[in-house]
XYZ file of C-alpha atoms in Angstrom:
550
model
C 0.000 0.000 0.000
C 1.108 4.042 -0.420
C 2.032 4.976 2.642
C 3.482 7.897 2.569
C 3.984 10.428 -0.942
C 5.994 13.736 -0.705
C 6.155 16.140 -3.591
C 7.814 19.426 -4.259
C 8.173 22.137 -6.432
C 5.788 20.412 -8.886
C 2.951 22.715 -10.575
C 0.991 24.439 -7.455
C 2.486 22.067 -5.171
C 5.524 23.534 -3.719
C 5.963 21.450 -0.589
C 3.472 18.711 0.376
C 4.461 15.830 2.390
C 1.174 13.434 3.508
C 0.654 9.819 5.134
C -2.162 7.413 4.533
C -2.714 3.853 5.870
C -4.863 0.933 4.631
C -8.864 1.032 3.999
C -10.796 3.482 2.371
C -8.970 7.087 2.030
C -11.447 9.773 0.222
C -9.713 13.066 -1.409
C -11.935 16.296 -2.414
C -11.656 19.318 -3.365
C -13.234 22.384 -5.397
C -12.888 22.054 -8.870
C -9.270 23.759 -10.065
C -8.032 23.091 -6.268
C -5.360 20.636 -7.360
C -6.889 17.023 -7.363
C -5.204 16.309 -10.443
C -2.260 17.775 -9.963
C -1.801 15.673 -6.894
C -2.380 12.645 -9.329
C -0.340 13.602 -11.911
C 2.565 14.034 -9.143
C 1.882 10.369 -8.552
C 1.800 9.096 -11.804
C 5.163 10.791 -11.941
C 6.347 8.620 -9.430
C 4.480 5.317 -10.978
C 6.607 6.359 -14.643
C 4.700 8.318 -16.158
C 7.159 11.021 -18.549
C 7.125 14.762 -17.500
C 8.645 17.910 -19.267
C 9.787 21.004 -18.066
C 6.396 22.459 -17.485
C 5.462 20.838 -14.241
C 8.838 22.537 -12.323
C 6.961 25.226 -9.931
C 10.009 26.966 -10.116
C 11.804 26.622 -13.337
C 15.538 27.056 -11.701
C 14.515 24.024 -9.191
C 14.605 20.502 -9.137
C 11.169 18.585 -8.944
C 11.459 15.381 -6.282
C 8.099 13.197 -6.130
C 8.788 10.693 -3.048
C 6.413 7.530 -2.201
C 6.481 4.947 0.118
C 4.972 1.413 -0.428
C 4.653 -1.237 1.884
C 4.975 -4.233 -0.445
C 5.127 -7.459 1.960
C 2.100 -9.086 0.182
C 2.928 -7.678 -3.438
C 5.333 -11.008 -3.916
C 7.356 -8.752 -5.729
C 11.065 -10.488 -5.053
C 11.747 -12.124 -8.250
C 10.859 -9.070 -9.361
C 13.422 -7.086 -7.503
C 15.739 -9.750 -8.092
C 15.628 -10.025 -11.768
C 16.116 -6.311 -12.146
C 19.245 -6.539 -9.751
C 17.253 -4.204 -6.987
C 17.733 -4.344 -3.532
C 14.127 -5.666 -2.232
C 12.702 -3.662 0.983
C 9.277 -3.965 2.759
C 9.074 -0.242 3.034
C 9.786 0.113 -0.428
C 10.857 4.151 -1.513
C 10.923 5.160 -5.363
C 11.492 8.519 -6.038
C 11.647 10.331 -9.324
C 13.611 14.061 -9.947
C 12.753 16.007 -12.697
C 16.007 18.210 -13.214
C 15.277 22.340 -14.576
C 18.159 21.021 -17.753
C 14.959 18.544 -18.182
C 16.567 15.474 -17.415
C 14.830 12.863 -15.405
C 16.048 10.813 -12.764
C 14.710 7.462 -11.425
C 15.493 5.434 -7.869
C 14.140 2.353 -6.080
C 15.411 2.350 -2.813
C 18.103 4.403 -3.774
C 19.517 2.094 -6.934
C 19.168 4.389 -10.017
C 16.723 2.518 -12.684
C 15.262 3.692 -16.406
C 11.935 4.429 -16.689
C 10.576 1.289 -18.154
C 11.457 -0.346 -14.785
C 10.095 2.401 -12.693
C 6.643 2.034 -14.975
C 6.418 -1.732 -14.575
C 6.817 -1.633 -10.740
C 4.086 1.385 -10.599
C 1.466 -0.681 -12.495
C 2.277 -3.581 -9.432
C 1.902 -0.607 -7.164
C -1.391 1.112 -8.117
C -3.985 0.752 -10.406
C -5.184 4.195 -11.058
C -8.499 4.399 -12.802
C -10.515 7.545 -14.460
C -13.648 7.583 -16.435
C -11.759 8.337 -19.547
C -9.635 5.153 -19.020
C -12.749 2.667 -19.057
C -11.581 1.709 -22.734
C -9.851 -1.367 -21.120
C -12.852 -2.393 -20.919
C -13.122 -3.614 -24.414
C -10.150 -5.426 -24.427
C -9.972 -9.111 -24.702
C -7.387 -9.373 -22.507
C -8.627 -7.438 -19.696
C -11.877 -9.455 -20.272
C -10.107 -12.163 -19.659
C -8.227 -11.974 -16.819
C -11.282 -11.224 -15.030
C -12.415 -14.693 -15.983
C -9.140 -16.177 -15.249
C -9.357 -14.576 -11.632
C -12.726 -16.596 -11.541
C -11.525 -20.073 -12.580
C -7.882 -19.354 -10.342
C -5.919 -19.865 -13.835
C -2.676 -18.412 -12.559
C -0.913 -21.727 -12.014
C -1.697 -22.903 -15.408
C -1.448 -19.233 -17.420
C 2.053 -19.723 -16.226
C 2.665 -23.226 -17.077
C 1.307 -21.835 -20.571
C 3.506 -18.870 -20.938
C 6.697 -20.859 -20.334
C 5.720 -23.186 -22.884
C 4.475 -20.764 -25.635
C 8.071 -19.195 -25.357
C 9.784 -22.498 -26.259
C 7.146 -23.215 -28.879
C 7.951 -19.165 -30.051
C 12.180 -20.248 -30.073
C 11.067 -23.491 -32.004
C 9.411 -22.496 -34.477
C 11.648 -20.173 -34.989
C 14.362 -22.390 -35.179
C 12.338 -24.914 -37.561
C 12.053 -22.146 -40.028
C 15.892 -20.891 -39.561
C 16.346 -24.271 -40.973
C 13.828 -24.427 -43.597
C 15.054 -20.945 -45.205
C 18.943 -22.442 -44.940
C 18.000 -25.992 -46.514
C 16.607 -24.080 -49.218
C 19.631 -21.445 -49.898
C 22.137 -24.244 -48.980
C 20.353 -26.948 -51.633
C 21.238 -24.035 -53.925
C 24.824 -23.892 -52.914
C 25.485 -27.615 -52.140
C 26.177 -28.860 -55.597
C 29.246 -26.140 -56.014
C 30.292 -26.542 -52.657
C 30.725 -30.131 -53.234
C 32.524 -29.962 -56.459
C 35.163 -27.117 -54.433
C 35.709 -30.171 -51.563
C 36.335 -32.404 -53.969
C 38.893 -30.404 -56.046
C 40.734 -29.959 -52.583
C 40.220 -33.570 -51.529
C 41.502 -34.825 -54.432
C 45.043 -32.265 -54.114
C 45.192 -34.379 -50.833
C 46.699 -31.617 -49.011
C 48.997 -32.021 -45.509
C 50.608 -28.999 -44.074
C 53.764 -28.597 -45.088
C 53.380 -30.023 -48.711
C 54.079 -26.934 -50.836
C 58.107 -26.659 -49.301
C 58.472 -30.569 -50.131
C 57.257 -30.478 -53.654
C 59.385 -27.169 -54.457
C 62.445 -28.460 -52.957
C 62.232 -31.502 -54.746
C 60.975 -30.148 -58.566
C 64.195 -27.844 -58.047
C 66.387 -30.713 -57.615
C 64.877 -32.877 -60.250
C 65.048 -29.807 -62.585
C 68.542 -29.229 -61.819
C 69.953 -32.662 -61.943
C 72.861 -32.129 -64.330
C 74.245 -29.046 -62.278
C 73.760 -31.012 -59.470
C 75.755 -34.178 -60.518
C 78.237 -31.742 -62.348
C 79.142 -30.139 -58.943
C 78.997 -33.230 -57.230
C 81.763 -34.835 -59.510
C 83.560 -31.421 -59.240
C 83.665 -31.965 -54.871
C 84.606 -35.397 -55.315
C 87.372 -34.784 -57.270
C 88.099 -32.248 -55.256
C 88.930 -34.413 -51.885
C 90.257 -37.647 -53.665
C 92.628 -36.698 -56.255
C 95.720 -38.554 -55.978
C 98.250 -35.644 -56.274
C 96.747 -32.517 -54.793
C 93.014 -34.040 -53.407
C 92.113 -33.324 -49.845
C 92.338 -36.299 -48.243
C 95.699 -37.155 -49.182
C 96.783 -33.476 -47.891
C 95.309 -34.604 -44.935
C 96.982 -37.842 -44.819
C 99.758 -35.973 -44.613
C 99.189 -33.261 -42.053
C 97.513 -36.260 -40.169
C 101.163 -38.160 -40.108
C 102.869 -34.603 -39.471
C 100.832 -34.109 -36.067
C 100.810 -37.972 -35.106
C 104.388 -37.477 -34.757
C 104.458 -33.917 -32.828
C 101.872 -35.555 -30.103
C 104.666 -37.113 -28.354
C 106.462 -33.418 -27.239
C 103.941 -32.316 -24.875
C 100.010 -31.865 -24.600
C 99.313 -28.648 -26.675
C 100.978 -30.861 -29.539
C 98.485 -33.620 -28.479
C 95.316 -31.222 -28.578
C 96.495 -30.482 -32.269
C 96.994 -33.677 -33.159
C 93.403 -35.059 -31.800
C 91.746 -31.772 -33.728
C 93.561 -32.777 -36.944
C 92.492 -36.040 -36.496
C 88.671 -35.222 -35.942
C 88.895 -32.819 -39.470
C 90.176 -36.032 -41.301
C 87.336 -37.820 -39.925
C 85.026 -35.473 -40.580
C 86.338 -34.745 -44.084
C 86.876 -38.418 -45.120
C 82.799 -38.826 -44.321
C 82.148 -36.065 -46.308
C 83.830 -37.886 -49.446
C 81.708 -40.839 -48.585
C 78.715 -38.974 -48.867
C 79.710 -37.208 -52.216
C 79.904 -40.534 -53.313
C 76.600 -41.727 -52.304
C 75.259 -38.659 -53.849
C 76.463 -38.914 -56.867
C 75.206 -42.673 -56.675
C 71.968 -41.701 -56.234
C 70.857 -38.505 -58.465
C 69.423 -39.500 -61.875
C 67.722 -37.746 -64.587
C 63.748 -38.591 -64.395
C 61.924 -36.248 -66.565
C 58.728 -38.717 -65.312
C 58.715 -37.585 -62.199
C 59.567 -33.824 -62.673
C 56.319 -33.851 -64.897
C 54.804 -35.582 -61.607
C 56.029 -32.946 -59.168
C 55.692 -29.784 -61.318
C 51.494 -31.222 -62.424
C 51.582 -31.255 -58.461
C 52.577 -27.929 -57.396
C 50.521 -26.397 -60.299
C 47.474 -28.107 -58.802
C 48.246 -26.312 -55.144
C 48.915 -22.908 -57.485
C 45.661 -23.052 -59.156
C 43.640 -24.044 -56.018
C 45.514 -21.031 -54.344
C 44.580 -18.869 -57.167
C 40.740 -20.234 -56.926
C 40.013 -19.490 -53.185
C 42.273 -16.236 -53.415
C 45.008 -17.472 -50.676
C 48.785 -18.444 -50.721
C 48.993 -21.048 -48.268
C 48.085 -24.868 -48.013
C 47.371 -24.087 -44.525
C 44.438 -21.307 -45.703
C 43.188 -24.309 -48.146
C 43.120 -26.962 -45.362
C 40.954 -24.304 -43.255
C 38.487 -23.912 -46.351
C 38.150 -27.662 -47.024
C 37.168 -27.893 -43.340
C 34.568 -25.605 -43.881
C 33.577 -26.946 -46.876
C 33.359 -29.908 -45.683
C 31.243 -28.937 -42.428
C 28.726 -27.063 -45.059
C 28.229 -29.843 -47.330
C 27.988 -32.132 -44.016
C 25.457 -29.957 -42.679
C 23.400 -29.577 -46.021
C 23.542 -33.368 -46.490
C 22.136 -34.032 -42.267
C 19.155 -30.810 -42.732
C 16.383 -33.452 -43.730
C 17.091 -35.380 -40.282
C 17.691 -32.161 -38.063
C 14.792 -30.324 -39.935
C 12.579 -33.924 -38.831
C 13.719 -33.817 -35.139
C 12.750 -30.218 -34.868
C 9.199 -30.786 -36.534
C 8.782 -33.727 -33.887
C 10.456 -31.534 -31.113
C 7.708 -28.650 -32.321
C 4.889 -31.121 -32.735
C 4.791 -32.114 -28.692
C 5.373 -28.674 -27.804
C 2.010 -27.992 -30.035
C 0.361 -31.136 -28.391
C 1.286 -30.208 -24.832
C 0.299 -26.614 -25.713
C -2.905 -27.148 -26.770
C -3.962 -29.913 -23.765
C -3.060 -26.000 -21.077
C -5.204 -24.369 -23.843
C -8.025 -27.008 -23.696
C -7.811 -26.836 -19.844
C -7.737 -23.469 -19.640
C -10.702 -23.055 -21.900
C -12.831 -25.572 -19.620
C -12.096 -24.086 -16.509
C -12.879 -20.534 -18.452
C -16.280 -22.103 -19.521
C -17.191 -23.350 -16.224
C -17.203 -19.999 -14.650
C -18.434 -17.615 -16.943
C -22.290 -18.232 -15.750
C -20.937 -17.245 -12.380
C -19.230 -13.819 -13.511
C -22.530 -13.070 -15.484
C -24.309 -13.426 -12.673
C -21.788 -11.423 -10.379
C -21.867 -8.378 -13.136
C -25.853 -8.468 -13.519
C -26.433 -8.467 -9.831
C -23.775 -6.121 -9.143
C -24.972 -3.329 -11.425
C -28.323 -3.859 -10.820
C -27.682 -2.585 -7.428
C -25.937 0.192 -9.091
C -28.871 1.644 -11.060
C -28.844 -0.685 -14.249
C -30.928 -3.366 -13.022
C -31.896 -4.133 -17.230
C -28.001 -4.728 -17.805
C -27.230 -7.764 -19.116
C -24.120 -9.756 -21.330
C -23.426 -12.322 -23.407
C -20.403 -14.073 -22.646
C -19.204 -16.942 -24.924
C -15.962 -18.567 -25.878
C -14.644 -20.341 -29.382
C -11.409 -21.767 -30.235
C -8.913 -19.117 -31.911
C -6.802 -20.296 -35.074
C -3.459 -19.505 -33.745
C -1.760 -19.540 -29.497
C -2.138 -15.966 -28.080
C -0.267 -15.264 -24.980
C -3.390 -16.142 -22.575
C -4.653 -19.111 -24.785
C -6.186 -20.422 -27.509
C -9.675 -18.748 -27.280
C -11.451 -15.586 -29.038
C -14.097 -13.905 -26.343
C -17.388 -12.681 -27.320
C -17.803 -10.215 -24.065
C -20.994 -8.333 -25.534
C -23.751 -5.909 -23.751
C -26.937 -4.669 -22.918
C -27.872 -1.992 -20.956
C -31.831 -2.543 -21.804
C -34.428 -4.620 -22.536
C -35.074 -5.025 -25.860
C -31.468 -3.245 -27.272
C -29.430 -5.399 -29.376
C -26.269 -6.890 -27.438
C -23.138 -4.989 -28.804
C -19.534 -4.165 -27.559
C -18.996 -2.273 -24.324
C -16.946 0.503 -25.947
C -19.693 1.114 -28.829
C -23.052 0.538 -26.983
C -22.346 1.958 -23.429
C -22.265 4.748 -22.267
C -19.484 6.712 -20.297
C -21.407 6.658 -16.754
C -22.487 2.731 -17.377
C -18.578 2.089 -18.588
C -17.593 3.595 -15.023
C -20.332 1.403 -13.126
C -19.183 -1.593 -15.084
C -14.985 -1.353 -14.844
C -15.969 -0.607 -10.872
C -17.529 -3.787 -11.055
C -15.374 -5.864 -12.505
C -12.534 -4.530 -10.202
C -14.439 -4.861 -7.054
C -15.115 -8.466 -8.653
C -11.206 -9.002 -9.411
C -10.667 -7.740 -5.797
C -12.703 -11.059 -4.213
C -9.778 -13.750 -6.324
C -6.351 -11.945 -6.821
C -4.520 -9.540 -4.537
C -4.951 -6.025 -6.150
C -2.527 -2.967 -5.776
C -3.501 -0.108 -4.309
C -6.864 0.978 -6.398
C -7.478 4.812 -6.714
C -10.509 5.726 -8.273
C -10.140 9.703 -10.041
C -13.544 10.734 -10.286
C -15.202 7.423 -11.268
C -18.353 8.465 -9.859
C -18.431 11.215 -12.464
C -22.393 12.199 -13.979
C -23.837 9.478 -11.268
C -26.952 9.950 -9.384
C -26.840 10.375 -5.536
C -28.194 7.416 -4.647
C -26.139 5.510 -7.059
C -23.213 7.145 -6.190
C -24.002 6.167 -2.312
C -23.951 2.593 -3.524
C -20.375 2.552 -5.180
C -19.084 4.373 -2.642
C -20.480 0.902 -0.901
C -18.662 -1.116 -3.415
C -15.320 0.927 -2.874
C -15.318 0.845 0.894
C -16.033 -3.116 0.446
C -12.804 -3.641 -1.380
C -11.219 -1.573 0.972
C -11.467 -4.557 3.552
C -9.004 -6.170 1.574
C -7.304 -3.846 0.255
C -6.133 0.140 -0.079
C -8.875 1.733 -2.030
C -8.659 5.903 -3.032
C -11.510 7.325 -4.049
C -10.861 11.220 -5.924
C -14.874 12.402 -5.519
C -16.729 15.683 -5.997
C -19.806 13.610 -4.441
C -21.058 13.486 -0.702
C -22.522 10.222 -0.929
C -18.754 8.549 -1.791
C -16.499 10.846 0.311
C -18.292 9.646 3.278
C -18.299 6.592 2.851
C -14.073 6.753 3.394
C -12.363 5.612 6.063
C -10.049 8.814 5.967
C -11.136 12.055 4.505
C -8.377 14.578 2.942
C -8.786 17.835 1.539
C -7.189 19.488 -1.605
C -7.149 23.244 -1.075
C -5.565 25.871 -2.789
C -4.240 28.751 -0.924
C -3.198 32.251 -1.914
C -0.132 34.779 -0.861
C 0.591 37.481 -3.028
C 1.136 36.577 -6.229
C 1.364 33.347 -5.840
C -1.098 30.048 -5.412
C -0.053 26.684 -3.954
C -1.837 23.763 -3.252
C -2.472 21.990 -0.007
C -3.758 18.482 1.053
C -4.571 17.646 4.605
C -6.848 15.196 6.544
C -9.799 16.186 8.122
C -10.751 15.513 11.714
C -14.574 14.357 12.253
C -15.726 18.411 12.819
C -13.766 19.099 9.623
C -15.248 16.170 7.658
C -18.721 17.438 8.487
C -18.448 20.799 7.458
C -16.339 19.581 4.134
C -19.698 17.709 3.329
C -22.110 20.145 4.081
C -20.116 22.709 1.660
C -20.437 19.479 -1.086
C -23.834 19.551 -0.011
C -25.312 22.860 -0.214
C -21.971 25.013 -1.280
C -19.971 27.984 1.086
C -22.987 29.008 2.644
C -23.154 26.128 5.485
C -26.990 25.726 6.401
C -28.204 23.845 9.560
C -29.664 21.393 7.067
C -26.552 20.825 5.423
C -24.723 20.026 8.529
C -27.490 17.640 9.479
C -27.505 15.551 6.251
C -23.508 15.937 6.183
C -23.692 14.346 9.835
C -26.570 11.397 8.562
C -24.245 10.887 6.143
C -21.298 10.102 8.570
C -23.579 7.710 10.821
């Protein structure tokens, strides 16, 4: 419930800072006093958006403050999932900056405007005469007959499953629009992994096949210079081996004078070593290099393979062409496996659809089942409200698609007398019967579900006095359950209220400001008398204002 709203510097409000509790609170006021500008201070607060105009004094900030107790709102997951520190005493305040900027809190954690405007419709439900149009809206509708048949459990079993049958579908036709562009594709793509396939390419393979096309295509300079170094070590005169024979025989003799002739003679004898393996293998070179024109054609057809396939994809790697035959090979994989994957998703969609439709079923049975009931409630209800000739027609078919509360259309149609054709609220009733039915309906929603704080702005607008005395009846019933407002220019409501403030203007200079206070039991008496018979207070007017009160 509100328990406590301060405003300031906001249109004629400069300072106001006021408390209310549970049960029926009543506000009036003369006309121009600043009702509505005490409501539209609220609805600040609840998220409404605001412009420069409502700053009292432009060079001034604009703070509206309210206080909710919120124990029995079972808002936590909704505190949680908006990472917001959760409170009993709940405080959101909004500041309207003179640059224009707007600033939001909840319990002191800064938060955008959507937020603050989802927790304010959790917090109040504020309801004019010119907001009745929610009357004619399915969902509303509804809701009211979901209250009846206690739907909540399975409304949410429902929603959780329409979202995955929502992500499925979507899914199923992600796949359907790729089979069909990748069907297109899939013949090219598999000729390109077969080109690359068939090139049977290995990291590495471009370095081998140069190397070796270079020494197949320079085998005759190869053996040439291979001859050339092997002549080079073993001629008999002047080769190097037989040098080194010598030098070898030179420093086997020195070893004996000492050890730094020994370390010569060992490194001489590891360069003969050395040098007479080197001859071997100039040998076994020469051995083994051949002419095969065969084989260069083999190598070179190779490489020009890898060049062209290089060329093809735009790269100069076999490492980038490995990577593409990969993916290649992952599209064509994935083309080939769509029928299958496509078939598990239509079976994966199908039980969704089949469990979907049993909540739908259920929910349309239990919907059924009470809608005699709610009839009955509405007919009795506003027949004690001055339209005892008011009757509907409610009736239910199956829809051709899953809305978010269903799978039902609702015929909600009305009469407001006997013998007028049954129509839709918004089209055949009138403004003062729209009021009588929404308070109605919300003093029927008030018996099955836990309402926010109701406030009523003039509901009770163009009703007679003895009507008016009986929805002032209705309000202060749902005020035993919950915290009911009432903003009322008539007697007949405001004392029906539990509490009783007063909107006042008041004047000092050149300037006007608005005030809001609660009235004792004297002050409530001459309040009603004024509604009564005006500023001129009669002794009749005080005694009706007091029969009133009893």
């Amino acid at each position: 419930m509100l328990s406590n709203l301060s405003i300031k510097n906001y249109a004629l409000i400069d300072d106001l800072n006021v408390s209310f509790t549970n049960g029926f609170t009543c506000i009036t006021g003369e006309t121009g006093a600043g009702k509505s500008i005490l409501l539209g201070g609220l609805s600040l607060v609840l998220g409404k958006r605001a412009d420069l105009s409502v700053l009292r004094d432009k060079d001034k900030k604009c703070i509206i403050e309210a206080e909710f107790e919120i124990k029995k709102y079972k808002l936590r997951s909704f505190f949680k999932s908006n990472d917001l520190d959760y409170e009993d005493l709940t405080i959101v305040r909004r500041a309207i900056l003179p640059s224009g900027k707007s600033r939001a809190f909840i319990n002191d954690t800064p938060i955008t405007l959507d937020i603050l405007s989802q927790l304010g419709n959790r917090l109040i439900d504020v309801h004019s005469q010119h907001q009745t149009l929610q009357l004619a809206n399915n969902d509303f509708q509804l809701k009211l007959i979901d209250a009846l048949a206690d739907n909540s459990a399975i409304l949410l079993s429902y929603s959780e499953l329409l979202g995955e049958y929502k992500k499925t579908s979507e899914e199923l036709s992600e796949l359907v629009d790729f089979q069909i562009s990748a069907n297109k594709e899939h013949d090219y793509n598999s000729f390109l992994l077969q080109e690359l396939e068939a090139a049977k390419l290995k990291p590495g393979m471009q370095e081998e096949l140069e190397e070796q096309y270079e020494q197949l295509n320079n085998v005759e300079n190869i053996m040439d210079q291979l001859s050339k170094g092997d002549q080079l070590m073993n001629d008999e005169q002047v080769g190097l081996m037989a040098l080194l024979g010598e030098l070898k025989q030179v420093s086997h003799k020195l070893a004996a004078f000492g050890n730094n002739y020994e370390e010569l003679n060992q490194r001489i004898q590891s360069v003969f070593i050395e040098m007479d393996d080197i001859s071997g293998e100039l040998v076994a070179l020469q051995e083994n290099v051949e002419a095969n024109p065969n084989l260069l054609e083999q190598v070179g057809g190779k490489l020009q393979v890898l060049f062209d396939l290089q060329k093809k994809h735009t790269v100069g790697t076999i490492e980038e062409l490995i990577a593409i035959k990969v993916s290649l090979a992952k599209s064509v994989g994935v083309t080939e496996n769509l029928e299958e994957t496509i078939s598990l998703k239509e079976q994966e969609l199908e039980k969704i659809i089949k469990e979907l439709t049993a909540l739908a079923k259920t929910l349309s049975e239990r919907r059924k089942k009470v809608i005699p009931d709610l009839k009955n409630q509405l007919e009795k209800s506003l027949d004690t409200l001055g339209m005892p000739s008011a009757t509907f027609q409610i009736s239910l078919k199956p829809a051709s698609d899953f809305k978010s509360n269903g799978n039902d259309d609702l015929s909600f149609l009305f009469s407001a007398n006997k013998g007028m054709d049954y129509g839709e609220l918004k089209k055949v009733a009138s403004g003062g019967e729209l009021s009588r039915i929404m308070l109605t309906i919300k003093s029927i929603l008030a018996k099955y579900e836990h309402l926010p704080t109701m406030m009523f702005d003039e509901i009770d607008t163009g009703v007679s006095g003895e009507i008016s005395n009986k929805m002032g009846d209705i309000m202060a019933a749902m005020s035993k359950t919950m915290q009911v407002f009432s903003i009322t220019h008539l007697p007949q409501v405001a004392s029906k209220g539990d509490y009783h403030f007063k909107v006042y203007k008041i004047e000092e200079g050149n300037s006007t400001r608005t005030e809001m206070k609660r009235l004792s039991q004297n002050e409530r008496v001459v309040e009603l008398a004024e509604m009564l018979g005006g500023k001129e207070v009669s002794d009749s007017a005080l005694a009706h204002a007091k029969q009133l009160l009893n």
